[in-house]
Backbone as a chain_set.jsonl record, in Angstrom:
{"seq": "XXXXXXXXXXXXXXXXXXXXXXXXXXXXXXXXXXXXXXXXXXXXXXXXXXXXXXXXXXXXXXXXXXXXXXXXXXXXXXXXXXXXXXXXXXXXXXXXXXXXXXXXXXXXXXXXXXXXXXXXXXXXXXXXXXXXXXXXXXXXXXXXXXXXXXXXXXXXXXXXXXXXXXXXXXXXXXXXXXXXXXXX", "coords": {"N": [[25.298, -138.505, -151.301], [25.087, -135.992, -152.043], [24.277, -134.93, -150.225], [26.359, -134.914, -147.954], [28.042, -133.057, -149.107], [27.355, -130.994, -149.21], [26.791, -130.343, -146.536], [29.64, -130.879, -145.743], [30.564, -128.215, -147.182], [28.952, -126.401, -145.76], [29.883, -127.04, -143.934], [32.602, -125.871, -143.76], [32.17, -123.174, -144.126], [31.454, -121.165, -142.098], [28.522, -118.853, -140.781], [29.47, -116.92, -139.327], [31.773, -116.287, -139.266], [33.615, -114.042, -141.13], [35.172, -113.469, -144.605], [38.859, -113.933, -144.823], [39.403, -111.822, -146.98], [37.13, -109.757, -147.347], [37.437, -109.258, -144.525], [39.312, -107.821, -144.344], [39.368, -105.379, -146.114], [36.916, -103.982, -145.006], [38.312, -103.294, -142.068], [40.17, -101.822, -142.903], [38.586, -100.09, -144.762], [37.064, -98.449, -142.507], [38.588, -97.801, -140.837], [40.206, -95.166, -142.628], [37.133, -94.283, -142.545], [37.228, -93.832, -139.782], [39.991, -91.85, -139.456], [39.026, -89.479, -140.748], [36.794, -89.06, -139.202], [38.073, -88.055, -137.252], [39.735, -86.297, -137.825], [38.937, -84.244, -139.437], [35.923, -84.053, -138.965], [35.381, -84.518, -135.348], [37.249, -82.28, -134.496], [35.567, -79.81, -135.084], [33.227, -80.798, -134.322], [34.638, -80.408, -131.202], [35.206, -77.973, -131.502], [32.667, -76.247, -131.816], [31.076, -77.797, -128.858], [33.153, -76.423, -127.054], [32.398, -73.961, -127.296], [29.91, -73.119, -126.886], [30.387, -73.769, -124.209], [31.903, -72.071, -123.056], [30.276, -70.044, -123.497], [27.852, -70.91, -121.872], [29.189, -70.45, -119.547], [29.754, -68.458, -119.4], [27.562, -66.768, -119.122], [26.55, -67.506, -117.226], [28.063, -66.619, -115.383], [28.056, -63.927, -116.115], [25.468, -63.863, -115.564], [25.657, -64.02, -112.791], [27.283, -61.799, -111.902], [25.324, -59.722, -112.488], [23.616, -60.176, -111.108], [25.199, -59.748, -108.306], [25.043, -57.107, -108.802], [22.607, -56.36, -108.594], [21.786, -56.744, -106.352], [23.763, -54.974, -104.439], [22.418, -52.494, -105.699], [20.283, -53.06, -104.614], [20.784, -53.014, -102.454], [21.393, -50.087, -101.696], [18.928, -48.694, -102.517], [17.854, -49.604, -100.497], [18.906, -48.307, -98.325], [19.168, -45.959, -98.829], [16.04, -45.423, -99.126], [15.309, -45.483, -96.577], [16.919, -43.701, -95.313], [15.551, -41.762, -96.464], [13.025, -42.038, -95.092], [14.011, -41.597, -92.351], [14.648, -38.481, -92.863], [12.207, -37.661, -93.671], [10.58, -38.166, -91.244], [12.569, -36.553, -89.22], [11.419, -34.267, -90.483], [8.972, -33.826, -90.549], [8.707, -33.832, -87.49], [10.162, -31.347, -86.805], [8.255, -29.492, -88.357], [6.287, -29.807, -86.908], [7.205, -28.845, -84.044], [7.765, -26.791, -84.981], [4.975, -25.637, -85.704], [4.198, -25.78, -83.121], [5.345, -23.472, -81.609], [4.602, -21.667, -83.007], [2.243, -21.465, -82.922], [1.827, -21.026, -79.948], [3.524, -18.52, -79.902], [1.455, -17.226, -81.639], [-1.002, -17.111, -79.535], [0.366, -16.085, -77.363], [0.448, -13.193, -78.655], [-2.004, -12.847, -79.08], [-2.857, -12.57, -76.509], [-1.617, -10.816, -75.344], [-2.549, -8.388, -76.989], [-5.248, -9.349, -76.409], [-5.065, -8.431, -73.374], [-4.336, -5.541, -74.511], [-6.194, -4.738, -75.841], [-8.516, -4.511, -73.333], [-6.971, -3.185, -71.372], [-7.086, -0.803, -72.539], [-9.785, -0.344, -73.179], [-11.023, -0.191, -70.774], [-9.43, 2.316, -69.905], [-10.672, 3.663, -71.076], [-13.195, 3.614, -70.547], [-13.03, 4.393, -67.636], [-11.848, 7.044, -68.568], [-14.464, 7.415, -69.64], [-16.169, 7.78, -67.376], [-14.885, 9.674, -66.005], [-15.134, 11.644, -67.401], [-18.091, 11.782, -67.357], [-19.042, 12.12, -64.519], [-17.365, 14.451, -64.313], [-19.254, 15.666, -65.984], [-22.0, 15.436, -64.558], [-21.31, 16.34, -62.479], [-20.66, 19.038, -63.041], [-23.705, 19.506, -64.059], [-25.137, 18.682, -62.018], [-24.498, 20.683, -59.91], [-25.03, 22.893, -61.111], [-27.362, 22.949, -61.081], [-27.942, 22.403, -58.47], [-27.002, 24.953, -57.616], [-28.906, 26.719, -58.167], [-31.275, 25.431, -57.374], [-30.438, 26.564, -54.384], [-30.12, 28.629, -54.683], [-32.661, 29.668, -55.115], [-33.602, 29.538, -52.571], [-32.474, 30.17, -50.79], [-32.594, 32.897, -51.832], [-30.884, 34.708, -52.904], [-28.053, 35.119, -55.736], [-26.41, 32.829, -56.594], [-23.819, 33.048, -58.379], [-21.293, 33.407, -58.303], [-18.422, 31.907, -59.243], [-16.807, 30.589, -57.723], [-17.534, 30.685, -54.883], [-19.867, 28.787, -55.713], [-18.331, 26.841, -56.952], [-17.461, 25.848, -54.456], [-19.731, 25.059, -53.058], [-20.76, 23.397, -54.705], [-18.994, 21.141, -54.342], [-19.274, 20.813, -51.337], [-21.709, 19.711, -51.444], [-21.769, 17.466, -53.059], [-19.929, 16.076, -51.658], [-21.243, 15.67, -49.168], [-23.248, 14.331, -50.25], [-22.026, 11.651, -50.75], [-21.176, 10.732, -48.573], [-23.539, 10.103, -47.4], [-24.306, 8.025, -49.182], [-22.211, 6.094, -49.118], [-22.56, 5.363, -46.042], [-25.172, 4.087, -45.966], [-24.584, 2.311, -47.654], [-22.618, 1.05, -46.042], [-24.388, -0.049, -43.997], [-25.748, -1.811, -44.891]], "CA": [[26.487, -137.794, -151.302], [25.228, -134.847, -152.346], [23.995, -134.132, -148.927], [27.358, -135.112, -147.259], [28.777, -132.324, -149.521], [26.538, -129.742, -148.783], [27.26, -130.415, -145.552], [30.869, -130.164, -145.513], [30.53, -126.656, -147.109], [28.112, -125.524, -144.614], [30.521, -126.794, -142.337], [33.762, -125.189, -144.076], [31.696, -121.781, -144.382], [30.599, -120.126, -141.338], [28.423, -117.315, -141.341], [29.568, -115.917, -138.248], [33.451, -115.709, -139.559], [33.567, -113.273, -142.692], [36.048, -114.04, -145.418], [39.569, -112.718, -144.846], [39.278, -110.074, -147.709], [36.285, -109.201, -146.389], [37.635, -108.326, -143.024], [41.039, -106.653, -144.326], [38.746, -104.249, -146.59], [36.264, -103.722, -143.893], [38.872, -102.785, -141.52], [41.006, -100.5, -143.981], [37.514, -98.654, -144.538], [37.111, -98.26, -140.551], [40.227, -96.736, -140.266], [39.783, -94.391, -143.262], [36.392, -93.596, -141.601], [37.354, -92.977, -138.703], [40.631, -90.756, -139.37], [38.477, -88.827, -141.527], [35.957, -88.328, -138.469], [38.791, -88.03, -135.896], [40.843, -85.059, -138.39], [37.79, -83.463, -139.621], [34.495, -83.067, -137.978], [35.974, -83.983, -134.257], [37.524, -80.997, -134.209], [34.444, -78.784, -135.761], [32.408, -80.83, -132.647], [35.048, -80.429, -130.158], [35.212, -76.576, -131.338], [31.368, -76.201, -130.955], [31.065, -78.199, -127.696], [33.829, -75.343, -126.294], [32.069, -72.472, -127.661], [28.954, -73.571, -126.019], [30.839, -74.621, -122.761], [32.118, -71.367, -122.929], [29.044, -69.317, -123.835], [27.423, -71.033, -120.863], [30.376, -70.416, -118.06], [30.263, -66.782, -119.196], [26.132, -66.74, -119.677], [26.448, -67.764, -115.827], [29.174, -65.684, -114.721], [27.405, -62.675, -116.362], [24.214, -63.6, -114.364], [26.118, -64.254, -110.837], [27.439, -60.731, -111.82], [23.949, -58.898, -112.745], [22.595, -60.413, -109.365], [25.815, -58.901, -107.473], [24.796, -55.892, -108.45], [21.249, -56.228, -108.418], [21.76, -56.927, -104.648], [23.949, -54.004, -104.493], [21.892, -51.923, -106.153], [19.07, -52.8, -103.656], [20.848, -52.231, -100.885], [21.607, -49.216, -102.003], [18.082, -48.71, -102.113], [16.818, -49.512, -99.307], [19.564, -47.549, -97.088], [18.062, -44.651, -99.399], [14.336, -45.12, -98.474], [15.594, -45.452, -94.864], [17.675, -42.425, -95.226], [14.624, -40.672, -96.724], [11.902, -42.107, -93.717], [14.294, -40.51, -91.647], [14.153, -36.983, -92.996], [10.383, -37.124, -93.197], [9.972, -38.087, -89.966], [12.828, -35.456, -88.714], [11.017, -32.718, -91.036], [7.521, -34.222, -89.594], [9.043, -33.472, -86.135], [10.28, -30.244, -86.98], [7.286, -28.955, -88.614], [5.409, -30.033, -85.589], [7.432, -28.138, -83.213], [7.832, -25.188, -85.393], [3.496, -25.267, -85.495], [3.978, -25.614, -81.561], [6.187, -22.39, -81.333], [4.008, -20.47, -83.547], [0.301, -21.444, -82.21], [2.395, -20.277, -78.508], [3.45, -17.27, -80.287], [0.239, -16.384, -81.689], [-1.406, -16.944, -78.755], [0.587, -15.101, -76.671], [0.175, -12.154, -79.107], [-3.643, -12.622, -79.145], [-2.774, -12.627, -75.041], [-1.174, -9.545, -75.205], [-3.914, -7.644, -77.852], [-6.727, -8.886, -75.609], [-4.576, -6.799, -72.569], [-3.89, -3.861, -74.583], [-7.697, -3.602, -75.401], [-9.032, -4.625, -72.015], [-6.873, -1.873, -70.889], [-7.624, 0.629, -73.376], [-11.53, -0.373, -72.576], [-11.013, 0.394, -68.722], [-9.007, 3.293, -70.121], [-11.54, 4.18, -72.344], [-14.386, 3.631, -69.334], [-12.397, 5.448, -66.678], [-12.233, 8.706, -69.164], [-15.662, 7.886, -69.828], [-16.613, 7.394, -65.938], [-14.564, 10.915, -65.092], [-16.044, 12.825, -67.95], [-19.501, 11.811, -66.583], [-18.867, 12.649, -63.29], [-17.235, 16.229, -64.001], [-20.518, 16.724, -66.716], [-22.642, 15.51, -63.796], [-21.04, 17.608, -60.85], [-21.56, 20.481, -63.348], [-24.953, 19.486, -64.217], [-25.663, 18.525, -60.308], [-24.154, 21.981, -59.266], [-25.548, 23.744, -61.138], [-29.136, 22.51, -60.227], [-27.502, 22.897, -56.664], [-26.847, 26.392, -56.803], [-29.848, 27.433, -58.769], [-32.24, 25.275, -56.502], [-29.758, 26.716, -53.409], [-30.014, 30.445, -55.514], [-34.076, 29.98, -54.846], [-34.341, 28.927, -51.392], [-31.702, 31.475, -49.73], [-33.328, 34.007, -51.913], [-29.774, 35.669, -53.404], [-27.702, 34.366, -56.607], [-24.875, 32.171, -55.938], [-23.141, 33.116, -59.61], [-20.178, 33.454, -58.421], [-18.222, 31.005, -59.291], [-15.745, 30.364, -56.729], [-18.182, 30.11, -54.159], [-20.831, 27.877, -56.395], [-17.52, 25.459, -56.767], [-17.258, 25.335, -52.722], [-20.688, 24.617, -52.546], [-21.222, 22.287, -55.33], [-17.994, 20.141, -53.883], [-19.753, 20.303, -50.072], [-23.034, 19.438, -51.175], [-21.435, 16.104, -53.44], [-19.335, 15.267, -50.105], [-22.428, 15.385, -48.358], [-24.254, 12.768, -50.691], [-21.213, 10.466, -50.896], [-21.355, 10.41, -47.247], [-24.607, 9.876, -47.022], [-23.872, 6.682, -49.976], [-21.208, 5.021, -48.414], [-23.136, 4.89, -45.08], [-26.002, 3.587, -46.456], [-24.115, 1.099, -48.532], [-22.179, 0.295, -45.172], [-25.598, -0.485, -43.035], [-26.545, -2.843, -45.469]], "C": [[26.314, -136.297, -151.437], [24.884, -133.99, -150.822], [25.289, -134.072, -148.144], [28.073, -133.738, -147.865], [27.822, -131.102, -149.038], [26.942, -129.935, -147.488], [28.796, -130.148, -145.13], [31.193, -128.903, -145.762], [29.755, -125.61, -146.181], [29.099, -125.636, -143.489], [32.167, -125.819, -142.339], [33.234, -123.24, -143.477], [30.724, -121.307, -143.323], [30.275, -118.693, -141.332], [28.845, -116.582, -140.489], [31.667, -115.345, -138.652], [33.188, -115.272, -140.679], [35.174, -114.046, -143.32], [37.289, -113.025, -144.775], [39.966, -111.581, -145.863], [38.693, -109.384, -147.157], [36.386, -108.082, -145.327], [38.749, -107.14, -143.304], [40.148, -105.966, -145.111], [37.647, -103.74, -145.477], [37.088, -102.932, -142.809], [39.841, -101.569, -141.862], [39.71, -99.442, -143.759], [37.0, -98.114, -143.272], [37.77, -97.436, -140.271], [40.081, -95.909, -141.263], [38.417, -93.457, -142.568], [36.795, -92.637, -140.499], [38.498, -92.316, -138.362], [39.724, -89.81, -139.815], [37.846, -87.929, -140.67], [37.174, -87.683, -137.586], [39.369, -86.39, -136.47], [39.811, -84.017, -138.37], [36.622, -82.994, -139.015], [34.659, -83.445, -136.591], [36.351, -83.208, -133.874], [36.641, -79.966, -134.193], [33.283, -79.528, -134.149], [32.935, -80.715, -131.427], [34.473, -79.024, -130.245], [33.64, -75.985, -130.873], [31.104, -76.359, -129.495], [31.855, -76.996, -126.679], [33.009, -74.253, -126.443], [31.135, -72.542, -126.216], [28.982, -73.399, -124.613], [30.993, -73.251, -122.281], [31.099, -69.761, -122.39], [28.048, -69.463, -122.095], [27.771, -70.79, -119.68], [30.038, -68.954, -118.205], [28.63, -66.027, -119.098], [25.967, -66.653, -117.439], [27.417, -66.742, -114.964], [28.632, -63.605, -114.707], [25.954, -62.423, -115.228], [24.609, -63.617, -112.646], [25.996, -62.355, -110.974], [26.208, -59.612, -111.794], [22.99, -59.119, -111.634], [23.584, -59.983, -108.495], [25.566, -57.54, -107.454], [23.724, -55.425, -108.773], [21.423, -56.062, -106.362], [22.402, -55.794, -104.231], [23.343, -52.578, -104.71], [20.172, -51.575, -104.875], [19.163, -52.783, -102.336], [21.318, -50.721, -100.863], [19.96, -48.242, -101.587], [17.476, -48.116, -101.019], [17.344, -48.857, -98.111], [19.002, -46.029, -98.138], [16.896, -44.411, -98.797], [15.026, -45.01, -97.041], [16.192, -44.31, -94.727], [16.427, -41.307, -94.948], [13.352, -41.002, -95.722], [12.252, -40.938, -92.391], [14.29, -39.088, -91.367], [13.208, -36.864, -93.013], [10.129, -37.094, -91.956], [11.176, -37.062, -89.075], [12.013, -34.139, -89.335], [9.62, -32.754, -90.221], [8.075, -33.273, -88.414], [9.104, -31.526, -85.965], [9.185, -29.536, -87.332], [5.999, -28.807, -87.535], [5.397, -29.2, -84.459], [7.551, -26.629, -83.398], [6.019, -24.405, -85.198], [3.502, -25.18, -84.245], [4.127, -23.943, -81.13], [5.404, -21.275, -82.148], [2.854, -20.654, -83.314], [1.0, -20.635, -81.169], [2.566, -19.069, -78.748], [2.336, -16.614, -80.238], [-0.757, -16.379, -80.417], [-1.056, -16.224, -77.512], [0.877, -13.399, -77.102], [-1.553, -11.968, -79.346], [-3.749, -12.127, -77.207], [-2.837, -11.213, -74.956], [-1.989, -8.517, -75.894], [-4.88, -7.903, -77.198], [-6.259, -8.175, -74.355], [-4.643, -5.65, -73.022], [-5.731, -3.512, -74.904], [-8.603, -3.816, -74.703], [-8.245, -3.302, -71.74], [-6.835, -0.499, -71.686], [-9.158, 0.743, -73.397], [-11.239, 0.432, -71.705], [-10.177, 1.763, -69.057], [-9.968, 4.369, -70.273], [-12.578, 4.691, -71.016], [-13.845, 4.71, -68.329], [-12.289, 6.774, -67.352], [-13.229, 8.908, -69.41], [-16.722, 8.62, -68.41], [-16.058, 9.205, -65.267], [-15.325, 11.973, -65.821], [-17.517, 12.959, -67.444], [-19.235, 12.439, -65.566], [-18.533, 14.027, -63.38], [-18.581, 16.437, -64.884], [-21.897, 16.416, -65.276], [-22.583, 16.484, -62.776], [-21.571, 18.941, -61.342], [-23.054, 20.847, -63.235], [-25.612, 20.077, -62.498], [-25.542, 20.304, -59.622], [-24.527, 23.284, -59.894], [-27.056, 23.476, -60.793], [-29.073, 22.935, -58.925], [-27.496, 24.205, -56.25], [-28.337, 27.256, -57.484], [-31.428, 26.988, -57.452], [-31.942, 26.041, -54.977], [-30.303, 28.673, -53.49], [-31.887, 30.682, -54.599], [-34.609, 29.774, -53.429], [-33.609, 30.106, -50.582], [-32.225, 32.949, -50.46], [-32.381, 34.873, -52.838], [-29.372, 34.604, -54.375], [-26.528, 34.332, -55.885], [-23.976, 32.066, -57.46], [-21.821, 33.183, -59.407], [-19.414, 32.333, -58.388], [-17.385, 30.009, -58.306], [-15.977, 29.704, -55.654], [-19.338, 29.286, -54.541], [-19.695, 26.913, -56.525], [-17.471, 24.651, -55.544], [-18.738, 24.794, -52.391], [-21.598, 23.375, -53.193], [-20.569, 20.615, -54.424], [-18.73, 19.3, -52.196], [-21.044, 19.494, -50.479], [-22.745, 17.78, -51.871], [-21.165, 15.582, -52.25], [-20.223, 14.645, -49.479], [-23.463, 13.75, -48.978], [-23.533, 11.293, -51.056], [-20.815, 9.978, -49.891], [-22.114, 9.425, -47.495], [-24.661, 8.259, -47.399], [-23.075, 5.885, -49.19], [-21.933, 4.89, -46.636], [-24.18, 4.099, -45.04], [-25.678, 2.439, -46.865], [-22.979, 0.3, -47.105], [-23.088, -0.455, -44.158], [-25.939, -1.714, -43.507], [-25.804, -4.184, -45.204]], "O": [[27.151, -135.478, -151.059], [25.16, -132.841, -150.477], [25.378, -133.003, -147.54], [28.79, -133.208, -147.016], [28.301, -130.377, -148.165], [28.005, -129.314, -147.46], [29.099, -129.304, -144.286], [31.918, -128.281, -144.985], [29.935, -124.409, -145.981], [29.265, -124.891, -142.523], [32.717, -125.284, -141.377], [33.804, -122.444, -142.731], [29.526, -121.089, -143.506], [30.968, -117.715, -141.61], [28.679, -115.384, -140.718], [32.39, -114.4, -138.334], [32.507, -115.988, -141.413], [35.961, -114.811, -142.762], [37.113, -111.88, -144.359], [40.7, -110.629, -145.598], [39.151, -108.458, -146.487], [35.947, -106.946, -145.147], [38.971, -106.056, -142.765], [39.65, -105.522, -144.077], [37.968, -102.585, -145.197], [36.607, -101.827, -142.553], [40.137, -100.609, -141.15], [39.647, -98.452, -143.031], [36.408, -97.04, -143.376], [37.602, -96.449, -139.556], [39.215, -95.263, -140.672], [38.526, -92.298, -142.167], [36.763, -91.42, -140.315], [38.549, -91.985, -137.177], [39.595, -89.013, -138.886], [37.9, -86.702, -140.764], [36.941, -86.516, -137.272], [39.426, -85.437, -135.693], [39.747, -83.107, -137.544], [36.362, -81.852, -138.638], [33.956, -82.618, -136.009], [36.018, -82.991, -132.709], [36.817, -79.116, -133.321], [32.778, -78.86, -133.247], [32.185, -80.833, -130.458], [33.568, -78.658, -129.495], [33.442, -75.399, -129.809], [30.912, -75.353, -128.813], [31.289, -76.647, -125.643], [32.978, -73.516, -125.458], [31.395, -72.227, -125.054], [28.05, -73.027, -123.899], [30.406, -72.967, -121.237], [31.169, -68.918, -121.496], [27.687, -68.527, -121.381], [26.977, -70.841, -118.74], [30.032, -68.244, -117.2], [28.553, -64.801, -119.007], [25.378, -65.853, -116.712], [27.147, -66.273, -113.858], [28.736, -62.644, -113.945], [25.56, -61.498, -114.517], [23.956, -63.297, -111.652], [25.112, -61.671, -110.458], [26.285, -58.67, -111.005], [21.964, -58.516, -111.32], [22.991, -59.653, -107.468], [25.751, -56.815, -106.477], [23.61, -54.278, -109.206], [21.084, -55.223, -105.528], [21.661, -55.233, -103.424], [23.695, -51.62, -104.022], [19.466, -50.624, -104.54], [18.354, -52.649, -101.417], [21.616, -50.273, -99.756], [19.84, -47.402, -100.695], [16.954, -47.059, -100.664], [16.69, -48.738, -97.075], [18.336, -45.163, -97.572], [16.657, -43.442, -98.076], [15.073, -43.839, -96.665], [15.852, -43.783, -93.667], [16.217, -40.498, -94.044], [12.6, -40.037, -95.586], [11.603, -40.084, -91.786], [14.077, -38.512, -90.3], [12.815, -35.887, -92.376], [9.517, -36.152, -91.453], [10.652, -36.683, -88.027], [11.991, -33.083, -88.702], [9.254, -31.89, -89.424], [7.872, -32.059, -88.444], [8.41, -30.746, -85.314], [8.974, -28.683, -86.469], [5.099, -27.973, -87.435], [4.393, -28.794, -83.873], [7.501, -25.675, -82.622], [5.741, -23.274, -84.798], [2.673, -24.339, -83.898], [3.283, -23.301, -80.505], [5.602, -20.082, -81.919], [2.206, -19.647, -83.599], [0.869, -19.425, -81.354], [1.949, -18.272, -78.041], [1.995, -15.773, -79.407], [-1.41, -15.336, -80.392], [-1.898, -15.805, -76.717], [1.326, -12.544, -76.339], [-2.103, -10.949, -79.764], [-4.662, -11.422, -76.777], [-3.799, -10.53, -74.605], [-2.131, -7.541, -75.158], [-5.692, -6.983, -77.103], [-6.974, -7.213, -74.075], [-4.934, -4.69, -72.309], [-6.393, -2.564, -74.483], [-9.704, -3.448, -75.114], [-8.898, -2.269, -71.888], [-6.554, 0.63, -71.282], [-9.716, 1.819, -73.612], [-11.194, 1.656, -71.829], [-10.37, 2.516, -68.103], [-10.054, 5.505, -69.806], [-12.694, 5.848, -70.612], [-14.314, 5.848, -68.327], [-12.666, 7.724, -66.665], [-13.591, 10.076, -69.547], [-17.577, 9.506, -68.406], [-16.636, 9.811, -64.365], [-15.959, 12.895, -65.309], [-18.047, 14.036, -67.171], [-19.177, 13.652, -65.77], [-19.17, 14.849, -62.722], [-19.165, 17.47, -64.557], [-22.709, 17.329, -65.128], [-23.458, 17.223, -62.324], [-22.356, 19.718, -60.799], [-23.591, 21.82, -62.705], [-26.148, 21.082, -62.031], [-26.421, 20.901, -59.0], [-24.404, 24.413, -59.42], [-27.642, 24.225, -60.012], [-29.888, 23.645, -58.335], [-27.787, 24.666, -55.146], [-28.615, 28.403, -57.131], [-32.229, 27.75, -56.91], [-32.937, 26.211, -54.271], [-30.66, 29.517, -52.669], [-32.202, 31.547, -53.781], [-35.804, 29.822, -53.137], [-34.22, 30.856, -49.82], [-32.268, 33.987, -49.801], [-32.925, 35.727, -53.538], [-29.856, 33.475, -54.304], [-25.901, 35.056, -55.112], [-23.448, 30.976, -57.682], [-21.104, 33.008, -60.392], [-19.668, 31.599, -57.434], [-17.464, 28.781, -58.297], [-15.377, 28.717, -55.227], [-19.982, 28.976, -53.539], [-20.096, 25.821, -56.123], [-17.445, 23.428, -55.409], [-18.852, 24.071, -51.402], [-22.524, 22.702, -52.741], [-21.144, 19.587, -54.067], [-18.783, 18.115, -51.867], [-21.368, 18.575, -49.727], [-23.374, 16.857, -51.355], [-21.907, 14.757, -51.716], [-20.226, 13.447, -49.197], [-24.0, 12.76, -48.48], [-24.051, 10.248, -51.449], [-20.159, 8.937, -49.913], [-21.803, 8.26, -47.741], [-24.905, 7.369, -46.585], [-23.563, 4.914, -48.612], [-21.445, 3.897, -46.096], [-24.242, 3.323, -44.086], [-26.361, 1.468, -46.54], [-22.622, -0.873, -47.214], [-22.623, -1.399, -43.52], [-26.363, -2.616, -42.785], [-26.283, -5.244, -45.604]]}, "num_chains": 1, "name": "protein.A"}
């Protein structure tokens, strides 16, 4: 019997059904719990969770923005450098043509300085070329009238007629030259 009774209480008393106190205090403290969580720290993790949410929307919004005007910034840039290629290579240009215009210059002032003293040479030569020639004719004429003085026997000092006879006796040998120099 005693087993038959043990048995009926094992069979009255399952462990899988709790007692009903049990459950009605169990469920009271549930609900206590979980207003407690729902009033109190739900709110303190919703409010977090927003901050956060927040923090991150504006964390992102800040970086879209700091790359709009990074990109801005570098096109800014780079129409700068391009601006500034351009003026080098117009100043390049310019500097190029300005060295063109002034080598041409100077060279046509080195042009013009080797004319003026080529013809201040040949200037120079031609006053040298006539002064010879009148110190020669003198020289010559007088040799002429002195060797002329000794052969006719009388002086030919006078000057007038020692000019007429210096002049015939050159004529005579610039003949003589240019025939000579035409035979040949």
């Amino acid at each position: 019997m005693n087993l038959t009774m043990v048995q009926l209480a094992a069979e009255k008393e399952n462990p899988l059904v709790p007692p009903w106190p049990e459950l009605v205090i169990g469920l009271i403290a549930f609900v206590i719990v979980f207003g407690f969580l729902a009033k109190k720290l739900l709110p303190n993790i919703n409010k977090v969770l927003e901050e956060r949410r927040e923090a991150i929307e504006g964390g992102i919004e800040k970086a879209e923005a700091a790359q709009t005007e990074a990109q801005s910034v570098l096109e800014q840039y780079k129409a700068q450098l391009a601006e500034a290629r351009h003026e080098a290579a117009r100043l390049r240009q310019e500097a190029t043509e300005q060295g063109t215009v002034l080598i041409q210059e100077m060279r046509a002032e080195g042009q013009r300085q080797r004319e003026e003293i080529i013809a201040a040479g040949h200037a120079q030569i031609e006053a040298d070329r006539k002064a010879a020639a009148h110190s020669l004719r003198q020289d010559v004429g007088k040799l002429a009238t002195d060797l002329a003085g000794k052969l006719v026997g009388e002086s030919l000092e006078d000057h007038a007629r020692q000019s007429r006879t210096i002049d015939r006796f050159l004529e005579g040998l610039e003949d003589s030259a240019s025939k000579a120099e035409a035979t040949r």
